[in-house]
Short mmCIF file of C-alpha atoms in Angstrom, two decimals:
data_model
loop_
_atom_site.label_atom_id
_atom_site.label_comp_id
_atom_site.label_asym_id
_atom_site.label_seq_id
_atom_site.Cartn_x
_atom_site.Cartn_y
_atom_site.Cartn_z
CA UNK A 1 14.05 -45.40 179.46
CA UNK A 2 15.68 -47.90 181.78
CA UNK A 3 17.35 -49.71 178.88
CA UNK A 4 18.74 -46.40 177.57
CA UNK A 5 20.10 -45.56 181.02
CA UNK A 6 21.72 -48.99 181.33
CA UNK A 7 23.32 -48.60 177.89
CA UNK A 8 24.69 -45.18 178.89
CA UNK A 9 26.15 -46.63 182.10
CA UNK A 10 27.80 -49.48 180.18
CA UNK A 11 29.23 -47.05 177.61
CA UNK A 12 30.54 -44.79 180.37
CA UNK A 13 32.13 -47.75 182.16
CA UNK A 14 33.84 -48.81 178.95
CA UNK A 15 35.10 -45.29 178.38
CA UNK A 16 36.42 -45.13 181.95
CA UNK A 17 38.29 -48.40 181.40
CA UNK A 18 39.80 -47.07 178.15
CA UNK A 19 40.88 -43.86 179.87
CA UNK A 20 42.42 -45.82 182.76
CA UNK A 21 44.24 -48.09 180.32
CA UNK A 22 45.48 -45.04 178.39
CA UNK A 23 46.72 -43.52 181.65
CA UNK A 24 48.72 -46.68 182.39
CA UNK A 25 50.17 -46.62 178.87
CA UNK A 26 51.04 -42.95 179.30
CA UNK A 27 52.88 -43.70 182.56
CA UNK A 28 54.80 -46.47 180.81
CA UNK A 29 55.74 -44.12 177.99
CA UNK A 30 56.92 -41.54 180.53
CA UNK A 31 58.98 -44.22 182.24
CA UNK A 32 60.86 -45.19 179.07
CA UNK A 33 61.41 -41.57 178.05
CA UNK A 34 58.71 -41.42 175.37
CA UNK A 35 56.39 -39.08 177.21
CA UNK A 36 55.73 -37.06 174.07
CA UNK A 37 53.61 -40.01 172.83
CA UNK A 38 51.39 -39.95 175.93
CA UNK A 39 48.86 -37.46 174.47
CA UNK A 40 48.33 -39.78 171.49
CA UNK A 41 47.55 -42.72 173.79
CA UNK A 42 45.08 -40.60 175.75
CA UNK A 43 43.46 -39.21 172.60
CA UNK A 44 43.05 -42.72 171.17
CA UNK A 45 41.20 -43.72 174.36
CA UNK A 46 38.77 -40.81 173.95
CA UNK A 47 40.26 -38.68 176.73
CA UNK A 48 39.91 -35.11 175.42
CA UNK A 49 41.04 -35.97 171.86
CA UNK A 50 41.25 -32.38 170.66
CA UNK A 51 43.29 -31.17 173.63
CA UNK A 52 45.64 -34.14 173.58
CA UNK A 53 46.24 -33.85 169.82
CA UNK A 54 47.15 -30.19 170.32
CA UNK A 55 49.46 -31.16 173.18
CA UNK A 56 51.16 -33.78 171.00
CA UNK A 57 51.55 -31.29 168.15
CA UNK A 58 53.20 -28.84 170.56
CA UNK A 59 55.50 -31.45 172.13
CA UNK A 60 56.68 -32.70 168.74
CA UNK A 61 56.26 -29.64 166.53
CA UNK A 62 58.35 -27.19 168.56
CA UNK A 63 61.45 -29.45 168.76
CA UNK A 64 61.14 -30.34 165.07
CA UNK A 65 60.88 -26.65 164.17
CA UNK A 66 63.95 -25.88 166.29
CA UNK A 67 65.93 -28.67 164.59
CA UNK A 68 64.82 -27.49 161.14
CA UNK A 69 65.81 -23.89 161.97
CA UNK A 70 69.21 -25.10 163.19
CA UNK A 71 69.80 -27.09 159.99
CA UNK A 72 68.85 -24.11 157.82
CA UNK A 73 71.14 -21.77 159.77
CA UNK A 74 73.94 -24.34 159.60
CA UNK A 75 73.48 -24.78 155.83
CA UNK A 76 73.58 -21.02 155.25
CA UNK A 77 76.39 -20.04 157.63
CA UNK A 78 78.81 -22.96 157.17
CA UNK A 79 79.90 -22.78 153.47
CA UNK A 80 81.36 -19.22 153.65
CA UNK A 81 83.73 -20.33 156.45
CA UNK A 82 86.96 -21.40 154.76
CA UNK A 83 89.50 -23.54 156.63
CA UNK A 84 92.80 -25.14 155.70
CA UNK A 85 90.80 -28.23 154.67
CA UNK A 86 88.23 -26.33 152.64
CA UNK A 87 84.81 -24.90 153.42
CA UNK A 88 83.07 -25.87 156.64
CA UNK A 89 80.70 -28.69 155.66
CA UNK A 90 76.95 -28.16 155.73
CA UNK A 91 74.26 -30.72 156.57
CA UNK A 92 74.26 -32.21 153.05
CA UNK A 93 78.03 -32.86 153.08
CA UNK A 94 77.86 -34.36 156.56
CA UNK A 95 75.00 -36.66 155.54
CA UNK A 96 76.96 -37.72 152.46
CA UNK A 97 79.93 -38.76 154.63
CA UNK A 98 77.61 -40.56 157.04
CA UNK A 99 76.40 -42.64 154.07
CA UNK A 100 80.01 -43.25 153.00
CA UNK A 101 80.91 -44.48 156.49
CA UNK A 102 77.95 -46.86 156.43
CA UNK A 103 79.02 -48.16 153.02
CA UNK A 104 82.55 -48.70 154.39
CA UNK A 105 81.01 -50.78 157.17
CA UNK A 106 79.10 -52.90 154.64
CA UNK A 107 82.22 -53.46 152.49
CA UNK A 108 84.30 -54.35 155.53
CA UNK A 109 81.65 -56.86 156.56
CA UNK A 110 81.82 -58.47 153.12
CA UNK A 111 85.63 -58.67 153.36
CA UNK A 112 85.38 -60.25 156.80
CA UNK A 113 82.86 -62.83 155.60
CA UNK A 114 85.02 -63.63 152.55
CA UNK A 115 88.12 -64.01 154.75
CA UNK A 116 86.45 -66.51 157.09
CA UNK A 117 84.93 -68.36 154.14
CA UNK A 118 88.35 -68.80 152.53
CA UNK A 119 89.85 -69.86 155.86
CA UNK A 120 87.13 -72.44 156.52
CA UNK A 121 87.47 -73.80 152.99
CA UNK A 122 91.26 -74.09 153.28
CA UNK A 123 91.06 -75.76 156.71
CA UNK A 124 88.41 -78.20 155.43
CA UNK A 125 90.67 -79.16 152.50
CA UNK A 126 93.64 -79.67 154.82
CA UNK A 127 91.55 -81.83 157.15
CA UNK A 128 90.23 -83.92 154.25
CA UNK A 129 93.80 -84.45 153.01
CA UNK A 130 94.90 -85.76 156.41
CA UNK A 131 96.89 -82.63 157.26
CA UNK A 132 94.85 -81.47 160.25
CA UNK A 133 98.06 -80.44 162.04
CA UNK A 134 98.43 -77.62 159.48
CA UNK A 135 94.98 -76.15 160.19
CA UNK A 136 95.22 -72.57 161.42
CA UNK A 137 92.48 -70.29 162.70
CA UNK A 138 93.18 -66.58 162.53
CA UNK A 139 91.05 -63.58 163.42
CA UNK A 140 90.22 -61.03 160.77
CA UNK A 141 92.38 -57.94 161.26
CA UNK A 142 90.80 -55.40 158.96
CA UNK A 143 90.48 -51.75 159.83
CA UNK A 144 87.87 -50.88 162.50
CA UNK A 145 84.66 -49.50 161.04
CA UNK A 146 82.88 -46.42 162.32
CA UNK A 147 80.24 -48.59 163.99
CA UNK A 148 82.94 -50.69 165.66
CA UNK A 149 84.51 -47.52 167.03
CA UNK A 150 81.14 -46.37 168.36
CA UNK A 151 80.74 -49.69 170.18
CA UNK A 152 84.27 -49.44 171.59
CA UNK A 153 83.50 -45.99 173.00
CA UNK A 154 80.20 -47.12 174.53
CA UNK A 155 81.85 -50.19 176.03
CA UNK A 156 84.67 -48.06 177.46
CA UNK A 157 82.43 -45.44 179.03
CA UNK A 158 80.09 -48.05 180.54
CA UNK A 159 83.07 -49.92 182.02
CA UNK A 160 84.50 -46.74 183.56
CA UNK A 161 81.06 -45.60 184.71
CA UNK A 162 80.41 -48.97 186.38
CA UNK A 163 83.67 -48.75 188.32
CA UNK A 164 82.86 -45.17 189.34
CA UNK A 165 79.40 -46.23 190.51
CA UNK A 166 80.71 -49.13 192.60
CA UNK A 167 83.11 -46.72 194.31
CA UNK A 168 80.96 -43.60 194.60
CA UNK A 169 77.66 -45.03 195.88
CA UNK A 170 79.05 -46.93 198.92
CA UNK A 171 81.42 -44.10 199.81
CA UNK A 172 78.58 -41.60 199.39
CA UNK A 173 76.32 -43.64 201.69
CA UNK A 174 79.00 -43.79 204.39
CA UNK A 175 79.66 -40.07 203.93
CA UNK A 176 75.96 -39.25 204.26
CA UNK A 177 75.51 -41.37 207.40
CA UNK A 178 78.67 -40.14 209.12
CA UNK A 179 79.31 -36.39 209.51
CA UNK A 180 82.92 -37.14 210.44
CA UNK A 181 83.54 -39.08 207.22
CA UNK A 182 81.83 -36.33 205.23
CA UNK A 183 84.03 -33.72 206.88
CA UNK A 184 87.14 -35.69 205.98
CA UNK A 185 86.11 -36.35 202.38
CA UNK A 186 84.97 -32.81 201.53
CA UNK A 187 88.44 -31.29 200.97
CA UNK A 188 89.56 -34.30 198.91
CA UNK A 189 86.46 -34.04 196.72
CA UNK A 190 86.92 -30.32 196.22
CA UNK A 191 90.58 -30.81 195.26
CA UNK A 192 90.20 -33.69 192.82
CA UNK A 193 86.79 -32.90 191.30
CA UNK A 194 88.03 -30.06 189.03
CA UNK A 195 91.07 -31.98 187.72
CA UNK A 196 91.02 -32.29 183.93
CA UNK A 197 91.21 -35.71 182.25
CA UNK A 198 94.25 -34.40 180.39
CA UNK A 199 96.04 -34.16 183.76
CA UNK A 200 94.95 -37.64 184.87
CA UNK A 201 95.85 -39.35 181.60
CA UNK A 202 99.68 -39.38 181.88
CA UNK A 203 99.48 -40.66 185.46
CA UNK A 204 96.96 -43.36 184.58
CA UNK A 205 99.02 -44.38 181.54
CA UNK A 206 102.18 -44.85 183.60
CA UNK A 207 100.39 -46.73 186.40
CA UNK A 208 98.60 -49.09 183.99
CA UNK A 209 101.83 -49.74 182.07
CA UNK A 210 103.65 -50.56 185.32
CA UNK A 211 100.93 -52.68 186.95
CA UNK A 212 98.99 -54.32 184.14
CA UNK A 213 101.26 -56.97 182.67
CA UNK A 214 99.84 -60.13 181.21
CA UNK A 215 100.68 -62.45 178.33
CA UNK A 216 96.98 -62.86 177.50
CA UNK A 217 95.37 -59.62 178.68
CA UNK A 218 91.59 -59.47 178.94
CA UNK A 219 91.68 -55.77 178.04
CA UNK A 220 94.12 -53.70 176.03
CA UNK A 221 96.13 -51.09 177.91
CA UNK A 222 94.63 -48.27 175.86
CA UNK A 223 91.13 -49.46 176.81
CA UNK A 224 92.02 -49.53 180.53
CA UNK A 225 93.70 -46.12 180.38
CA UNK A 226 90.59 -44.57 178.83
CA UNK A 227 88.18 -46.38 181.18
CA UNK A 228 90.10 -45.51 184.36
CA UNK A 229 90.38 -41.88 183.27
CA UNK A 230 86.60 -41.88 182.82
CA UNK A 231 86.25 -43.35 186.32
CA UNK A 232 88.45 -40.72 187.97
CA UNK A 233 86.57 -37.85 186.33
CA UNK A 234 83.00 -39.15 186.58
CA UNK A 235 82.70 -40.53 190.12
CA UNK A 236 82.40 -37.15 191.86
CA UNK A 237 78.82 -36.17 190.91
CA UNK A 238 77.52 -39.55 192.10
CA UNK A 239 79.54 -39.41 195.31
CA UNK A 240 78.37 -35.88 196.14
CA UNK A 241 74.71 -36.47 195.30
CA UNK A 242 74.62 -39.81 197.12
CA UNK A 243 76.07 -38.25 200.25
CA UNK A 244 73.63 -35.34 200.02
CA UNK A 245 70.68 -37.67 199.45
CA UNK A 246 71.56 -39.89 202.42
CA UNK A 247 72.27 -36.93 204.71
CA UNK A 248 68.86 -35.39 203.91
CA UNK A 249 66.86 -38.50 204.94
CA UNK A 250 64.18 -37.85 207.54
CA UNK A 251 65.81 -38.41 210.93
CA UNK A 252 62.65 -40.06 212.21
CA UNK A 253 63.27 -42.95 209.79
CA UNK A 254 66.74 -43.47 211.21
CA UNK A 255 65.36 -43.29 214.75
CA UNK A 256 62.80 -45.97 213.84
CA UNK A 257 65.60 -48.20 212.56
CA UNK A 258 67.36 -47.84 215.91
CA UNK A 259 64.20 -48.63 217.82
CA UNK A 260 63.58 -51.72 215.69
CA UNK A 261 67.27 -52.64 215.99
CA UNK A 262 67.62 -53.14 212.28
CA UNK A 263 70.95 -54.39 211.00
CA UNK A 264 73.14 -51.97 209.07
CA UNK A 265 72.47 -53.82 205.80
CA UNK A 266 68.70 -53.79 206.35
CA UNK A 267 68.73 -50.11 207.28
CA UNK A 268 70.66 -49.20 204.15
CA UNK A 269 68.62 -51.35 201.74
CA UNK A 270 65.15 -50.71 203.24
CA UNK A 271 65.41 -47.10 204.42
CA UNK A 272 68.48 -45.27 203.16
CA UNK A 273 68.60 -46.28 199.49
CA UNK A 274 64.86 -45.89 198.71
CA UNK A 275 64.83 -42.44 200.31
CA UNK A 276 68.02 -41.24 198.64
CA UNK A 277 67.34 -42.83 195.25
CA UNK A 278 66.22 -39.66 193.40
CA UNK A 279 69.42 -37.79 194.27
CA UNK A 280 71.56 -40.86 193.65
CA UNK A 281 70.16 -41.14 190.12
CA UNK A 282 70.69 -37.43 189.57
CA UNK A 283 74.34 -38.04 190.39
CA UNK A 284 74.49 -41.11 188.15
CA UNK A 285 73.07 -39.18 185.19
CA UNK A 286 75.57 -36.36 185.74
CA UNK A 287 78.42 -38.85 186.10
CA UNK A 288 77.51 -40.66 182.88
CA UNK A 289 77.36 -37.34 181.01
CA UNK A 290 80.73 -36.27 182.40
CA UNK A 291 82.22 -39.68 181.60
CA UNK A 292 81.02 -39.54 178.01
CA UNK A 293 82.59 -36.09 177.53
CA UNK A 294 85.83 -37.13 179.19
CA UNK A 295 86.05 -40.31 177.11
CA UNK A 296 86.55 -38.53 173.80
CA UNK A 297 89.59 -36.62 175.05
CA UNK A 298 90.95 -39.75 176.74
CA UNK A 299 90.61 -41.81 173.56
CA UNK A 300 92.36 -39.15 171.53
CA UNK A 301 95.46 -39.24 173.71
CA UNK A 302 95.39 -42.91 174.73
CA UNK A 303 94.79 -43.96 171.10
CA UNK A 304 92.01 -46.28 172.17
CA UNK A 305 90.19 -47.19 168.91
CA UNK A 306 86.94 -45.36 169.62
CA UNK A 307 85.23 -42.17 168.52
CA UNK A 308 87.94 -39.98 170.06
CA UNK A 309 90.64 -41.71 168.03
CA UNK A 310 88.41 -41.50 164.95
CA UNK A 311 88.19 -37.70 165.34
CA UNK A 312 91.94 -37.42 165.91
CA UNK A 313 92.79 -39.62 162.92
CA UNK A 314 90.50 -37.62 160.64
CA UNK A 315 92.06 -34.38 161.90
CA UNK A 316 95.52 -35.76 161.19
CA UNK A 317 94.41 -37.13 157.83
CA UNK A 318 93.67 -33.68 156.48
CA UNK A 319 91.63 -34.78 153.46
CA UNK A 320 88.83 -32.72 151.96
CA UNK A 321 86.28 -35.04 153.60
CA UNK A 322 87.83 -34.96 157.08
CA UNK A 323 85.79 -32.03 158.40
CA UNK A 324 82.53 -33.63 157.33
CA UNK A 325 83.54 -36.93 158.94
CA UNK A 326 84.49 -35.14 162.15
CA UNK A 327 81.06 -33.50 162.14
CA UNK A 328 79.47 -36.95 161.71
CA UNK A 329 81.40 -38.06 164.80
CA UNK A 330 80.37 -34.91 166.72
CA UNK A 331 76.69 -35.48 165.98
CA UNK A 332 77.04 -39.17 166.83
CA UNK A 333 78.66 -38.28 170.16
CA UNK A 334 75.81 -35.89 170.95
CA UNK A 335 73.06 -38.34 169.99
CA UNK A 336 74.62 -41.19 171.99
CA UNK A 337 75.04 -38.91 174.99
CA UNK A 338 71.37 -37.99 174.77
CA UNK A 339 70.31 -41.64 174.47
CA UNK A 340 72.47 -42.66 177.45
CA UNK A 341 70.80 -39.98 179.56
CA UNK A 342 67.35 -41.13 178.42
CA UNK A 343 68.21 -44.70 179.36
CA UNK A 344 69.31 -43.61 182.82
CA UNK A 345 66.12 -41.57 183.18
CA UNK A 346 64.04 -44.61 182.19
CA UNK A 347 65.84 -46.77 184.78
CA UNK A 348 65.30 -44.09 187.40
CA UNK A 349 61.59 -43.90 186.60
CA UNK A 350 61.30 -47.69 186.69
CA UNK A 351 62.92 -48.18 190.11
CA UNK A 352 61.82 -45.01 191.90
CA UNK A 353 58.93 -45.18 194.36
CA UNK A 354 56.13 -42.86 193.23
CA UNK A 355 52.63 -42.12 194.36
CA UNK A 356 51.27 -44.65 191.88
CA UNK A 357 53.36 -47.57 193.19
#
C-alpha cells in the first residue's frame, strides 16, 4: 500500500513538472507570436489533452477556413471582371506569376555568378601575364529581382522607422513629463499628423537634392527621400502614445523619485520607461504599420527600387501578366506588414514586465 502511494506521488510530481515545463514553453510561444501552438505543448505534457487539442483545432481551423473561403470567393468573382489588361487574375494566375518571379531570381543569380566567374578568370589571366595594372573589378549591374526589391523596401522602412523612433520617444517622454511642452506640441501634432505622404514627398525631394551632395554617397537620393517620407508620416503614433504613457504614470512613483533625489536619467530609465512601455510599444507598432503603408506610395513617386516601384513599373508595363504580378506584390506587402507587426509584438512581450517576471 505504501509503495503504491509512493509511486502515485512520484508520478504526480513528474506530471506536475511536465505541466510546468509546458506552461513555460507556452509562454515562450506567446512571446514570439506563436501562441496558437501553446495548446499543443500543453496537450503533449498531459495537461487536459482533449481540451487543448480542441483549442488548437479552433485556433488554427477557423483562420484556415476563412482563408480558404476567401480564396474560393476570389477565384469565382475575379475572372468575370474584365480590365484593359484582361481578366482580373485569380489565385492560380497569381501563384503562377509568383513562381515566375522566383525563377527570374534564380536565373539572375546564375547570371551574376557567371559574370563574377568570367571577371575573376580574366583578372587572373592578366595577373599571370604580368599585366596586373589592367585588372578591373566591376559590380554586376543586372536588373533587380523581386526578392531584391523586397529587401530594399524592408531596409527603407526600417531606416525611416528607426529615425522616427529616435525622434518620437525622447520628445514623447519630455511631452509626458512636462504639461507645458505637451500643450505646445499638441497643435503641431494635430496639424502635421494628417498630412499625406504625397504632400511631403515633393518637399523632401527638393530638400534632399539641395542638401545631400556627395561624390561617394552612402545612400542613394531616392532611398533617402523614401525613408525620410516614412519618418515624417510614421513618428506621430509613437510620439502621441509615448506622451500619453508617460503622463499616465502613477504620481506616487514620481514623488518617490523626488524623495530619493534620483537623477533625471535614472528616473527615466528606472521608473518612466518601464511604466510607459506598453503604450510606447503600441505606438511603435502603429508607427511601423503606417510607415509600411506610406513606403509603397513613396517608392512609386521617388522611384526607389522597392516594391512600390515594382508595382508602378508593372502598371506602366501593361502586359497580360502585369495584374497578376501586381497582386503578388500586394499579397507580399500584406504578409510582410503582418510579420513586422508580429516581430514588434514579440519584442514587446520579451521586454515588458509581467506578473511572471
